[in-house]
PDB file of C-alpha atoms in Angstrom:
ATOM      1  CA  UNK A   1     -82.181 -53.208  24.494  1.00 38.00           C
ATOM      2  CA  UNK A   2     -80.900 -50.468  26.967  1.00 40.00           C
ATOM      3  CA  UNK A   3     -84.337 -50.968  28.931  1.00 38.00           C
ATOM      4  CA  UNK A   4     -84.017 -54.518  29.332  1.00 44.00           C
ATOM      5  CA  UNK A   5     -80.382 -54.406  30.750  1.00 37.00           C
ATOM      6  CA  UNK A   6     -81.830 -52.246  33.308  1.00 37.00           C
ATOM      7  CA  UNK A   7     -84.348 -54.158  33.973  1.00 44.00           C
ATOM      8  CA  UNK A   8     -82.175 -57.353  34.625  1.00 45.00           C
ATOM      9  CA  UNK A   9     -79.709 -54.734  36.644  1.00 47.00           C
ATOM     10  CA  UNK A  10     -82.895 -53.819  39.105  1.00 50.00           C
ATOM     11  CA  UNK A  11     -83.786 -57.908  39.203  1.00 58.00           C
ATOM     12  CA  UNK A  12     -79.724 -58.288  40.475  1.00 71.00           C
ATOM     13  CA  UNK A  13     -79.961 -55.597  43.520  1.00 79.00           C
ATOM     14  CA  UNK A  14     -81.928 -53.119  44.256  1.00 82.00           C
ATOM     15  CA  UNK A  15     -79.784 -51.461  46.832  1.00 87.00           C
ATOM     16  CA  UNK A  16     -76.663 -49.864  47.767  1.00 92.00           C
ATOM     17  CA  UNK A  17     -75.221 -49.910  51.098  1.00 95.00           C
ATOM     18  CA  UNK A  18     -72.548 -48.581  52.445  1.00 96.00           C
ATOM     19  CA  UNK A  19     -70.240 -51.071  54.659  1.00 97.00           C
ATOM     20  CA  UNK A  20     -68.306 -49.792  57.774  1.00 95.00           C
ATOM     21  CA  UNK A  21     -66.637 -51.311  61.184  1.00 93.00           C
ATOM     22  CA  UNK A  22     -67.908 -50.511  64.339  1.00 91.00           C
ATOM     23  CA  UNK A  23     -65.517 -52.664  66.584  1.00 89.00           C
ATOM     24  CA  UNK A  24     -65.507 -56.245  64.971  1.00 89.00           C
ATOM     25  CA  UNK A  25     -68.688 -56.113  63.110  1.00 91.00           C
ATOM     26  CA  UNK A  26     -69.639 -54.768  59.790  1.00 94.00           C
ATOM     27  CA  UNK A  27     -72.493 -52.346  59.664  1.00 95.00           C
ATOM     28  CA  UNK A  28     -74.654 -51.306  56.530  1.00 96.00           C
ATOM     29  CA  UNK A  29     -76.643 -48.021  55.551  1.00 95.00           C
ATOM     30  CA  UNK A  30     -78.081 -46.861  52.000  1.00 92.00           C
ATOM     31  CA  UNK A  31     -76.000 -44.889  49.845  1.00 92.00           C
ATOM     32  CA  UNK A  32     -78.791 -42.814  49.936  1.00 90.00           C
ATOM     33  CA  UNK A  33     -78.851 -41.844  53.698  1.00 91.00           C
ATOM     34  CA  UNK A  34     -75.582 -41.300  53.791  1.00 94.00           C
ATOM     35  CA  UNK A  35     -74.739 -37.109  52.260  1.00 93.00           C
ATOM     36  CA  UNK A  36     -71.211 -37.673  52.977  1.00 94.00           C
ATOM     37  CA  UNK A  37     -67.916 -39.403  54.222  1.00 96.00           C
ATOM     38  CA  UNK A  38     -65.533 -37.318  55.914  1.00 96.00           C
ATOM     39  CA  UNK A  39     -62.403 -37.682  58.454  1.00 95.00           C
ATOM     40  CA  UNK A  40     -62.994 -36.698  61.908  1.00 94.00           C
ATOM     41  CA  UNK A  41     -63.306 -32.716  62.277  1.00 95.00           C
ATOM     42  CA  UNK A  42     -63.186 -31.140  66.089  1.00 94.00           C
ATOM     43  CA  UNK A  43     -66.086 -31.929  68.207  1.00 94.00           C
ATOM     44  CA  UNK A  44     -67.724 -29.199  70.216  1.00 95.00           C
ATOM     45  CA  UNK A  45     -69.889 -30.463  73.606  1.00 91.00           C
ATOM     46  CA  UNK A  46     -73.346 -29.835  73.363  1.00 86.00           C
ATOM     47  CA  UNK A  47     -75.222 -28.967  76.895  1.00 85.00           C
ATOM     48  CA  UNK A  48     -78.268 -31.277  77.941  1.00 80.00           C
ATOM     49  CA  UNK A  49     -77.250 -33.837  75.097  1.00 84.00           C
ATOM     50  CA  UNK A  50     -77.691 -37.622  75.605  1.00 88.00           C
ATOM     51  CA  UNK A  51     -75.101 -39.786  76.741  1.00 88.00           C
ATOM     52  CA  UNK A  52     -74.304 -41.452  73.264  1.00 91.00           C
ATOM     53  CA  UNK A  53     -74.504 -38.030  71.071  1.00 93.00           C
ATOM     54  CA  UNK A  54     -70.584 -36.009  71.750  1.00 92.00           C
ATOM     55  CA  UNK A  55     -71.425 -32.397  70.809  1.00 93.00           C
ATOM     56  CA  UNK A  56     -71.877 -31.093  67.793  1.00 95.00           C
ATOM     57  CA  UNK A  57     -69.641 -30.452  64.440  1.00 96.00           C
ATOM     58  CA  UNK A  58     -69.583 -27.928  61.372  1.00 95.00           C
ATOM     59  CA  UNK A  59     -69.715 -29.523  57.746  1.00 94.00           C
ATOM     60  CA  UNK A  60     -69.897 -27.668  55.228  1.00 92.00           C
ATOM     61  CA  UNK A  61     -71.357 -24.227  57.580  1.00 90.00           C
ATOM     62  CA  UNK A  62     -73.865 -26.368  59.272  1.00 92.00           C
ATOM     63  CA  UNK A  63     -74.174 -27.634  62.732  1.00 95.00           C
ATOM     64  CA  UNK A  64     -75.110 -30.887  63.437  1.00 95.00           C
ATOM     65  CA  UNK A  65     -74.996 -33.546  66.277  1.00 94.00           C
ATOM     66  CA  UNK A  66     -72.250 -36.471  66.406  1.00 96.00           C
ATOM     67  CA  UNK A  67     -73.686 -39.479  67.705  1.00 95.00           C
ATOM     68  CA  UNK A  68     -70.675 -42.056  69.188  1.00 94.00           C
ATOM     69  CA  UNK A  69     -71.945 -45.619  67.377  1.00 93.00           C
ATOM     70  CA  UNK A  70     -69.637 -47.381  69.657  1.00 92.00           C
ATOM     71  CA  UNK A  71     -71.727 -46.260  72.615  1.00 91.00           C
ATOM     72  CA  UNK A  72     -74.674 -46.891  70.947  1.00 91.00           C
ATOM     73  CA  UNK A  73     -73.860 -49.965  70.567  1.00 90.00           C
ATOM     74  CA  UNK A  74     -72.212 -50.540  73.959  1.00 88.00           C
ATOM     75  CA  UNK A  75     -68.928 -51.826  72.715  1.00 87.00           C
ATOM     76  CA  UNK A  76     -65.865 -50.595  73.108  1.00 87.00           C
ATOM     77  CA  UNK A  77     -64.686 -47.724  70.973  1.00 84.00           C
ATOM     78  CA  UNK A  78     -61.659 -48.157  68.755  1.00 76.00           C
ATOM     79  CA  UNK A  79     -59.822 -45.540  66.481  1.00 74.00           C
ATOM     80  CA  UNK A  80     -62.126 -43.467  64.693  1.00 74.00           C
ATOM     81  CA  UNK A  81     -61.353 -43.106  61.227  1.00 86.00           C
ATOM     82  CA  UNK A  82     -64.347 -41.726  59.384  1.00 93.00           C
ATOM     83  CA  UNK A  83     -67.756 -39.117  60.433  1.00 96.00           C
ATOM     84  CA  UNK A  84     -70.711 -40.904  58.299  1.00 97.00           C
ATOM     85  CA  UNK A  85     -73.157 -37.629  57.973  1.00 96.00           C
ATOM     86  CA  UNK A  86     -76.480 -39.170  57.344  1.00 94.00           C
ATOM     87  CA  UNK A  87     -79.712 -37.218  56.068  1.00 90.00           C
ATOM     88  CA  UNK A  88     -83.059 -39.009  56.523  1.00 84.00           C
ATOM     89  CA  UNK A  89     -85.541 -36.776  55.269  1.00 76.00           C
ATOM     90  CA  UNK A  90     -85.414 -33.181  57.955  1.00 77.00           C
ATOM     91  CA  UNK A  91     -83.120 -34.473  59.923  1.00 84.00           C
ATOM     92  CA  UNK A  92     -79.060 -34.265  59.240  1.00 90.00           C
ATOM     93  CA  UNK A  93     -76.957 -35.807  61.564  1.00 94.00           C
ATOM     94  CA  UNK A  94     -73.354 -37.068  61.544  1.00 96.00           C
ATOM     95  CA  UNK A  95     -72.152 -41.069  62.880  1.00 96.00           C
ATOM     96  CA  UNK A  96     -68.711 -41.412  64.466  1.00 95.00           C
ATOM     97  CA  UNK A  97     -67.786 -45.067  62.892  1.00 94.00           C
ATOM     98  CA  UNK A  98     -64.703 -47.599  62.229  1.00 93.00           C
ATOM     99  CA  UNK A  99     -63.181 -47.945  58.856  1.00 93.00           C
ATOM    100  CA  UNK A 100     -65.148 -47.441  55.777  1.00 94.00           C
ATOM    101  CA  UNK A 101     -64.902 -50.673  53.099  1.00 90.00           C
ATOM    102  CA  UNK A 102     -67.157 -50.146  50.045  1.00 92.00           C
ATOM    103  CA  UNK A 103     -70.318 -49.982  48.178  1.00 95.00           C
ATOM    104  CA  UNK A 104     -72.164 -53.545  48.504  1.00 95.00           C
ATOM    105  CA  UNK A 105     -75.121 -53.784  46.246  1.00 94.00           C
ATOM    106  CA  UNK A 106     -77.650 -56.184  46.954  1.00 92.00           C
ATOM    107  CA  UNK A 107     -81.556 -57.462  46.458  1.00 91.00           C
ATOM    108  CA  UNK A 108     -83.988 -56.870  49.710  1.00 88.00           C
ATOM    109  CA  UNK A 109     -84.708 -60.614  48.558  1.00 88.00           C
ATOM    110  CA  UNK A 110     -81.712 -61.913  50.423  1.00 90.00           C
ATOM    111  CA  UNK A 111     -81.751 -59.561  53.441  1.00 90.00           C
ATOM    112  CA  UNK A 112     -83.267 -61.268  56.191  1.00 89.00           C
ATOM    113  CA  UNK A 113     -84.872 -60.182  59.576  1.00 84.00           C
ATOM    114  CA  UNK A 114     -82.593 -59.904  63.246  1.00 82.00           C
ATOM    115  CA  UNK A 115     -83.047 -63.275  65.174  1.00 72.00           C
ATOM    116  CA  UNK A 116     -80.590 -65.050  67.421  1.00 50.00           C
ATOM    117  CA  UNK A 117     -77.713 -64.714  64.446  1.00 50.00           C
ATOM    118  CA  UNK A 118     -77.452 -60.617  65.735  1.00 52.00           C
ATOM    119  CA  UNK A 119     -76.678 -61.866  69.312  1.00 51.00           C
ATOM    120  CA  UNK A 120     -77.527 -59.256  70.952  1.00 51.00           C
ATOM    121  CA  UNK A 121     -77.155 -56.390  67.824  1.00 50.00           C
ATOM    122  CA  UNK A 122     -80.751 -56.644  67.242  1.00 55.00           C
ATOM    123  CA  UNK A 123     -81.829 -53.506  69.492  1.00 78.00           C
ATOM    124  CA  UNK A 124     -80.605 -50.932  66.848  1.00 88.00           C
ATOM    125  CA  UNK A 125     -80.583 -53.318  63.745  1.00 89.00           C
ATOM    126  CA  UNK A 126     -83.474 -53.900  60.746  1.00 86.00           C
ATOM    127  CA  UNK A 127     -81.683 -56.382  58.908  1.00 89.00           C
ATOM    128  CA  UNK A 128     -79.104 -59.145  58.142  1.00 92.00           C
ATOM    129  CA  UNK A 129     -77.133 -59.067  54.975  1.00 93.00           C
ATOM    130  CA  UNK A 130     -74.837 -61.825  53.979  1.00 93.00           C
ATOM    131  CA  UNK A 131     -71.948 -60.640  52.590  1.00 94.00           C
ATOM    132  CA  UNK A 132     -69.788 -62.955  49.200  1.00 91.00           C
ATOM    133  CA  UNK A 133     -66.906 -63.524  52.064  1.00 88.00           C
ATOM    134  CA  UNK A 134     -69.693 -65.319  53.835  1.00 85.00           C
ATOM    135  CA  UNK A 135     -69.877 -62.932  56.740  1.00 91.00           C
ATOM    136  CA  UNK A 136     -72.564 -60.913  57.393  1.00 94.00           C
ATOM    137  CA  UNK A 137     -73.665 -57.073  57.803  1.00 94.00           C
ATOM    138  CA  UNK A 138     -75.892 -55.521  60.219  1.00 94.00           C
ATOM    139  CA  UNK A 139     -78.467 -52.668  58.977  1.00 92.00           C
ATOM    140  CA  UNK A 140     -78.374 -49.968  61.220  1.00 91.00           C
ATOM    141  CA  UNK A 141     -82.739 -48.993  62.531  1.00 88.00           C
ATOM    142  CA  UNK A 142     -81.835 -45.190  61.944  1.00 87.00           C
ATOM    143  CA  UNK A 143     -85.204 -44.629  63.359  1.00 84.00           C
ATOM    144  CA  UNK A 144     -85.507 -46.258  66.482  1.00 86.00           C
ATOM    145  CA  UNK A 145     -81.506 -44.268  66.552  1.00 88.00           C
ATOM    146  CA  UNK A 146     -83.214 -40.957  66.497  1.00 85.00           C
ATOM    147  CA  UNK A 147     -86.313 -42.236  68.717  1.00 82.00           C
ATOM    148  CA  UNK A 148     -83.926 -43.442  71.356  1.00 85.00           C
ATOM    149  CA  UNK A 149     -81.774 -39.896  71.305  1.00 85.00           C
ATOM    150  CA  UNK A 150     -85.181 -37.908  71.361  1.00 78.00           C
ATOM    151  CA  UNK A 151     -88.288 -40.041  72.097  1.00 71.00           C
ATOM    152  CA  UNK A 152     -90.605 -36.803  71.184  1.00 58.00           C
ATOM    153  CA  UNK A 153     -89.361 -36.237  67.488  1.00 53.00           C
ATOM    154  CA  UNK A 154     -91.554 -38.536  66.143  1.00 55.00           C
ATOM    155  CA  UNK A 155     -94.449 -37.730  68.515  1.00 56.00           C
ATOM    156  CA  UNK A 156     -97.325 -35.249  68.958  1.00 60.00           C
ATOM    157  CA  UNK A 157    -101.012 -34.673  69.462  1.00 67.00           C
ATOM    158  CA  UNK A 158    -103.010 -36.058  66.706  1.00 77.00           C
ATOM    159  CA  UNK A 159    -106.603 -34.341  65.730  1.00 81.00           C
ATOM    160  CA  UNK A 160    -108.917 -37.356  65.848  1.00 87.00           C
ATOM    161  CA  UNK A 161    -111.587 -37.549  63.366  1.00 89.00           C
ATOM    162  CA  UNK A 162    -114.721 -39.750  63.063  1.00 91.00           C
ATOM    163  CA  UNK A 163    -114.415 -40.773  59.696  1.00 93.00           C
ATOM    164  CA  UNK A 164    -111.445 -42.086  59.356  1.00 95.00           C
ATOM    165  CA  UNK A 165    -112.731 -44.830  61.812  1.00 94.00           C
ATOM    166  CA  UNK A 166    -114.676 -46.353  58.200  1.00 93.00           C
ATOM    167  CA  UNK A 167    -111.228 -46.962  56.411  1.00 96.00           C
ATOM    168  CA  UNK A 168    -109.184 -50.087  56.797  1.00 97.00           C
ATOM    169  CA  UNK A 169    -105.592 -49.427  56.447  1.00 98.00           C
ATOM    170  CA  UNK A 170    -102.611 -51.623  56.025  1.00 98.00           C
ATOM    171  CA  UNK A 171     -99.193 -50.767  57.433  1.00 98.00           C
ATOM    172  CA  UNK A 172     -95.919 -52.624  56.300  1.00 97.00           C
ATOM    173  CA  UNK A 173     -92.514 -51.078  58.335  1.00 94.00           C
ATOM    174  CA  UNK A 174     -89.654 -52.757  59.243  1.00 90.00           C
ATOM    175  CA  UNK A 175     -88.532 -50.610  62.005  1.00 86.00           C
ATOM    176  CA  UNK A 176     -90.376 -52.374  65.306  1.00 85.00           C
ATOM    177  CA  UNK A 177     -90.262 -48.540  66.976  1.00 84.00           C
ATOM    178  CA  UNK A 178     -91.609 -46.807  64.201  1.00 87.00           C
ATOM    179  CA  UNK A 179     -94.447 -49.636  63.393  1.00 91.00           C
ATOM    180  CA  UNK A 180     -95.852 -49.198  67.131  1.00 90.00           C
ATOM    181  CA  UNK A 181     -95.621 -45.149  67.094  1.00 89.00           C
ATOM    182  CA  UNK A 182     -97.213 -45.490  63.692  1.00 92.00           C
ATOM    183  CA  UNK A 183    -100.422 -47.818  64.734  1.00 95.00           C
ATOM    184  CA  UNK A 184    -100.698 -45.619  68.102  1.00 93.00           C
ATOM    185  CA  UNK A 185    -100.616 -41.969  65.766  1.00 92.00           C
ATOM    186  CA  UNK A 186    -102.985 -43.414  63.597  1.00 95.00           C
ATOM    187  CA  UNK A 187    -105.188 -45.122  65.936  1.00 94.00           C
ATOM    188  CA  UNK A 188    -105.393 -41.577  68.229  1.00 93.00           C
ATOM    189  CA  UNK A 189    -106.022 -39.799  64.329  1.00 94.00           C
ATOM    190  CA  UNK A 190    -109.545 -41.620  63.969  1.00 95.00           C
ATOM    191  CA  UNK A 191    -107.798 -44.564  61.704  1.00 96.00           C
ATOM    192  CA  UNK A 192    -108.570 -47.165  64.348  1.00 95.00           C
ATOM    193  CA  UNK A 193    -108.355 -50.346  61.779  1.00 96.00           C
ATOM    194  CA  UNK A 194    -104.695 -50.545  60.803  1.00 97.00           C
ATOM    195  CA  UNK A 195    -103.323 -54.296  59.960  1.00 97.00           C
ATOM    196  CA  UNK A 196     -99.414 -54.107  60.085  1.00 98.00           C
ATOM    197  CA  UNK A 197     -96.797 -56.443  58.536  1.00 97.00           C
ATOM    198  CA  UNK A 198     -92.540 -56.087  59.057  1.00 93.00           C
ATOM    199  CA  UNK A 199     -91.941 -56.962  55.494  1.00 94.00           C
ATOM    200  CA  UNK A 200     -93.404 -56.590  51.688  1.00 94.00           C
ATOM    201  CA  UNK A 201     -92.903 -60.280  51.717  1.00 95.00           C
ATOM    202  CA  UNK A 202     -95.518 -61.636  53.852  1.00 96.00           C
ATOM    203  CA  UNK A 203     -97.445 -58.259  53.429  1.00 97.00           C
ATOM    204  CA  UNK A 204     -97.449 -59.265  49.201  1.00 96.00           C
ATOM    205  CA  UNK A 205     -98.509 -62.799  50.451  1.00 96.00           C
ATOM    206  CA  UNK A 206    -101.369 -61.900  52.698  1.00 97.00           C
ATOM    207  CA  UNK A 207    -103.434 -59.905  50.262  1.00 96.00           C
ATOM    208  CA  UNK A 208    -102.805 -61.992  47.391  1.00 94.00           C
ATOM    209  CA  UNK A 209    -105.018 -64.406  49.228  1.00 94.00           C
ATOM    210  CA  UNK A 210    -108.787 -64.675  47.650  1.00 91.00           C
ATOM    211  CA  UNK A 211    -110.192 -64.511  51.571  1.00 92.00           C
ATOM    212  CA  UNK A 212    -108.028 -61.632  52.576  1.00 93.00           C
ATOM    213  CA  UNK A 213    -110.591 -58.106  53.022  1.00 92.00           C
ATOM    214  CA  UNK A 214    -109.960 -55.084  51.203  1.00 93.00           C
ATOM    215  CA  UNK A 215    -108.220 -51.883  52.016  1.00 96.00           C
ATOM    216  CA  UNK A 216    -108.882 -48.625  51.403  1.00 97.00           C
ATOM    217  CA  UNK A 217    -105.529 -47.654  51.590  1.00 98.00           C
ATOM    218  CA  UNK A 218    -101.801 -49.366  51.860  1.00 98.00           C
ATOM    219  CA  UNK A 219     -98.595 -47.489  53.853  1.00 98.00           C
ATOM    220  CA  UNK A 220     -95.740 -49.095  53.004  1.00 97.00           C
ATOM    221  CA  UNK A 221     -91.627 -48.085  53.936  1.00 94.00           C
ATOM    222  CA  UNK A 222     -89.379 -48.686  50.753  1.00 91.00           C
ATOM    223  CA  UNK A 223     -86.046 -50.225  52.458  1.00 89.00           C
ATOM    224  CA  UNK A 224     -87.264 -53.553  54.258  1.00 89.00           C
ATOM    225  CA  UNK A 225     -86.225 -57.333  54.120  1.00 88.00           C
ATOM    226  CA  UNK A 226     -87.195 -59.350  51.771  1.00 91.00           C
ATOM    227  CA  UNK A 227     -89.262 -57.424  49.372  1.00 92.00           C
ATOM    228  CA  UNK A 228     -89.169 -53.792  49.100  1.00 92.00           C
ATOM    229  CA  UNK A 229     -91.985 -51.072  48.979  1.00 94.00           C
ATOM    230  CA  UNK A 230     -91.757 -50.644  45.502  1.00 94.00           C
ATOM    231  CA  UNK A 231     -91.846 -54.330  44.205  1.00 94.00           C
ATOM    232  CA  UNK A 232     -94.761 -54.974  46.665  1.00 96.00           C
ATOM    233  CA  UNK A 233     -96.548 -52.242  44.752  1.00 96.00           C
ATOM    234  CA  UNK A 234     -96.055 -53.609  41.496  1.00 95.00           C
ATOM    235  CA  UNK A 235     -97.311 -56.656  43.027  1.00 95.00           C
ATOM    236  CA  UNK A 236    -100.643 -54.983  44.381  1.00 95.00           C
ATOM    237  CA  UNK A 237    -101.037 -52.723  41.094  1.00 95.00           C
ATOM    238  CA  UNK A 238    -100.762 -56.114  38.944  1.00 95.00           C
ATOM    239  CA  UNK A 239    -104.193 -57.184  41.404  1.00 94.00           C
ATOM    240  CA  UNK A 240    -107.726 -56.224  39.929  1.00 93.00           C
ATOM    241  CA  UNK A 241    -108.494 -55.661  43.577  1.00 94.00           C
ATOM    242  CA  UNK A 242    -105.708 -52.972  44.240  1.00 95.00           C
ATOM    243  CA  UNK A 243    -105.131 -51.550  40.926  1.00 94.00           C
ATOM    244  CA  UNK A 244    -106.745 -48.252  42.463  1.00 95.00           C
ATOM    245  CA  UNK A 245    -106.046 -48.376  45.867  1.00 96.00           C
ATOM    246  CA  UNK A 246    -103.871 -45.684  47.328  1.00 97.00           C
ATOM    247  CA  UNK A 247    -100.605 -46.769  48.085  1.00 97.00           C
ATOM    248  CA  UNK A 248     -98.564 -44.361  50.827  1.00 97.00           C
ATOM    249  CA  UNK A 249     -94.769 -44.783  50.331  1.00 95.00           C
ATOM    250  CA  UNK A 250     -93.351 -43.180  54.032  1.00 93.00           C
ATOM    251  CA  UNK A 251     -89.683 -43.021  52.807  1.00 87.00           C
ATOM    252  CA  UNK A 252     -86.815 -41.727  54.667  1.00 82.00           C
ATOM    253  CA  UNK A 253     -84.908 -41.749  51.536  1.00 78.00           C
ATOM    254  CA  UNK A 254     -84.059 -38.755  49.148  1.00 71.00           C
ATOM    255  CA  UNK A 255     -88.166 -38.237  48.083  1.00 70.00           C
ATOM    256  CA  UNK A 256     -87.057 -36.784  44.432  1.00 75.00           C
ATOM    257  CA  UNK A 257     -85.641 -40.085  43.735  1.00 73.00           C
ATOM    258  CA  UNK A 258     -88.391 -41.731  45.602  1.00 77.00           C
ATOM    259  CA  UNK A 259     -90.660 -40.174  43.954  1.00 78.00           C
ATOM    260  CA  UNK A 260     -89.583 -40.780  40.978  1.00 81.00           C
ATOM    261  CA  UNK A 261     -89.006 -44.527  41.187  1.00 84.00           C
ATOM    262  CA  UNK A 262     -92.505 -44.800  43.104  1.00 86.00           C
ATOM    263  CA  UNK A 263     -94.332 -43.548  40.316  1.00 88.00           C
ATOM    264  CA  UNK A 264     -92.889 -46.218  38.175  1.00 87.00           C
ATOM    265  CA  UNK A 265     -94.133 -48.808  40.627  1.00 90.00           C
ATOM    266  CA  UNK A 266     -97.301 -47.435  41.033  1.00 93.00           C
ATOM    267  CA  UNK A 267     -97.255 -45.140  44.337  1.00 94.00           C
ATOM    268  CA  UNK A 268    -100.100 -43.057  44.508  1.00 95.00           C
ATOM    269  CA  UNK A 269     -98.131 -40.258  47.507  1.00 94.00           C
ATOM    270  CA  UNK A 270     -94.755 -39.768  48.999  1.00 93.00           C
ATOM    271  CA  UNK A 271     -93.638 -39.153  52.433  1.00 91.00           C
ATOM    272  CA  UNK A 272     -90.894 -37.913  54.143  1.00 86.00           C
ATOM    273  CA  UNK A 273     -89.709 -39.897  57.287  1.00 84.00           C
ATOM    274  CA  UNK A 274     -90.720 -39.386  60.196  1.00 79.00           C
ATOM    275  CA  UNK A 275     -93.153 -36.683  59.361  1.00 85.00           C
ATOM    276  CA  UNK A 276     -96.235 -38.809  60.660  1.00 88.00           C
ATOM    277  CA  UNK A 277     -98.893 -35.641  60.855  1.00 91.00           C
ATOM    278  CA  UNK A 278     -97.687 -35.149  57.027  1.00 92.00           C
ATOM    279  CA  UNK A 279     -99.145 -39.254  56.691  1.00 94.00           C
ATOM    280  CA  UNK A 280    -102.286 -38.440  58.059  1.00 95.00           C
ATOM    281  CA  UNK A 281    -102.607 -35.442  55.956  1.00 95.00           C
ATOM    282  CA  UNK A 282    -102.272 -37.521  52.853  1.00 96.00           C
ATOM    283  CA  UNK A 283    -104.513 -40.463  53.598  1.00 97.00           C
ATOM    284  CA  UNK A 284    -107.187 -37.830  54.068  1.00 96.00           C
ATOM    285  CA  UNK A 285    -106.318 -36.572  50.840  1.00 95.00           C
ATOM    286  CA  UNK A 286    -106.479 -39.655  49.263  1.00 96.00           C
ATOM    287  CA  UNK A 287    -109.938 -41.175  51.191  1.00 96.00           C
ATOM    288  CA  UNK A 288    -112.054 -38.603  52.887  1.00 92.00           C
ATOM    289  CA  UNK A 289    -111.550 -36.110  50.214  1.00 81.00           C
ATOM    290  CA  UNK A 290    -111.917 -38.039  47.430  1.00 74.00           C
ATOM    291  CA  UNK A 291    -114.867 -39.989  49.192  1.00 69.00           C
ATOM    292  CA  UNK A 292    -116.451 -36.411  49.453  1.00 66.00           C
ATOM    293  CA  UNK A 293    -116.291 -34.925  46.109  1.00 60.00           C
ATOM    294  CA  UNK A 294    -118.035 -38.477  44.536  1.00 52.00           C
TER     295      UNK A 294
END
């Protein structure tokens, strides 16, 4: 009984955002992501930082950067009432924001893709949700945040290797910025066959076809429109095809949790965000090693 009120809890939503101003619009981020809500604290300037990060504050004995949304997001900057400090994976980070409203909980189902409804938003945003009032909030791309502060973060020389050029991989990542530093990494590692899709949705859809080829392994992001990462693997794992295929979850949320839930759905390895060497690392794992020791 217990079991199957969860179950129809997960079918409701499966995620919780946090809602906050920034100006006039309304801005979401997973509960997850976000370690804390605090009231402003003093700000300390930071030498050589980039224009939209202010210096740096202490929480809790640590030190970490302040990034200004409003200049982020190029609109004018109204009273600050709340510090969001955000952890995504390594990296620990605080956001100076509007008011904080609540905890919305939603299904990736009914979040849908930036188009011409973000006028203009769509730079640093990954997705639409529509709110009961019939507004609207705008997902924050934390990624392409961190990739526009410090373009190198996610970045580095990768040790290319012959045999990886023999397995097919499929990619599905929200985050535009991420996707294209993703294919090039791989690419330069040796994994030169790498289909991508921006959603589980379509991703779900395209190798549920009969005439779609197989692939030796799947990377898929958990938060994305549509369908998330771990209901596109129960999807694959209910496919004779992919029932042992190794699926990558690359996850900037909490990876205990992630973990966790991903072995429920059927995830074969987690990943920390935006640790892309640590990817590489574990699709060898999972296909040249095992390929070697049959």
């Amino acid at each position: 009984m217990a079991l199957n009120m969860f179950q129809r809890e997960e079918q409701r939503y499966d995620q919780e955002l946090v809602l906050f101003k920034a100006g006039q619009s309304t801005y979401a981020l997973n509960v997850l992501k976000v370690k804390e809500i605090i009231r402003p604290v003093p700000v300390t300037e930071s030498p050589n930082r980039h224009s939209i990060v202010e210096g740096v504050i202490q929480v809790r004995g640590q030190v970490i950067p302040l990034i200004n949304l409003y200049r982020l997001l190029e609109i004018d900057e109204s009273v600050t009432v709340y510090f969001l400090v955000i952890e995504m994976g390594e990296q620990l980070f605080a956001l100076k924001t509007g008011p904080v409203s609540h905890v919305h909980r939603t299904h990736s189902s009914t979040i849908k893709q930036p188009d011409a409804v973000t006028k203009g938003k769509e730079a640093f945003v990954s997705g639409v949700i529509p709110l009961p009032d019939n507004g609207v909030a705008f997902s924050l791309d934390l990624e392409k945040v961190l990739h526009f502060i410090q373009p190198s973060h996610m970045q580095g020389a990768m040790a290319t290797d012959e045999r990886r050029r023999n397995y097919p991989l499929l990619l599905v990542e929200d985050s535009k910025t991420l996707r294209s530093l993703l294919v090039d990494a791989l690419r330069e590692a040796g994994y030169e066959d790498v289909t991508t899709f921006d959603n589980g949705r379509d991703a779900s859809r395209y190798l549920s076809d009969d005439a779609c080829p197989l692939y030796e392994a799947i990377v898929t992001d958990i938060e994305m429109p549509y369908m998330n990462g771990h209901e596109l693997t129960r999807h694959l794992r209910q496919d004779s095809r992919y029932q042992e295929t190794p699926v990558i979850a690359f996850s900037s949320l909490d990876k205990g949790l992630m973990e966790r839930r991903g072995e429920e759905a059927g995830v074969t390895e987690h990943v920390a965000k935006p640790d892309i060497h640590q990817l590489v690392d574990a699709l060898d794992r999972q296909l040249l090693e095992k390929s070697e020791s049959v």
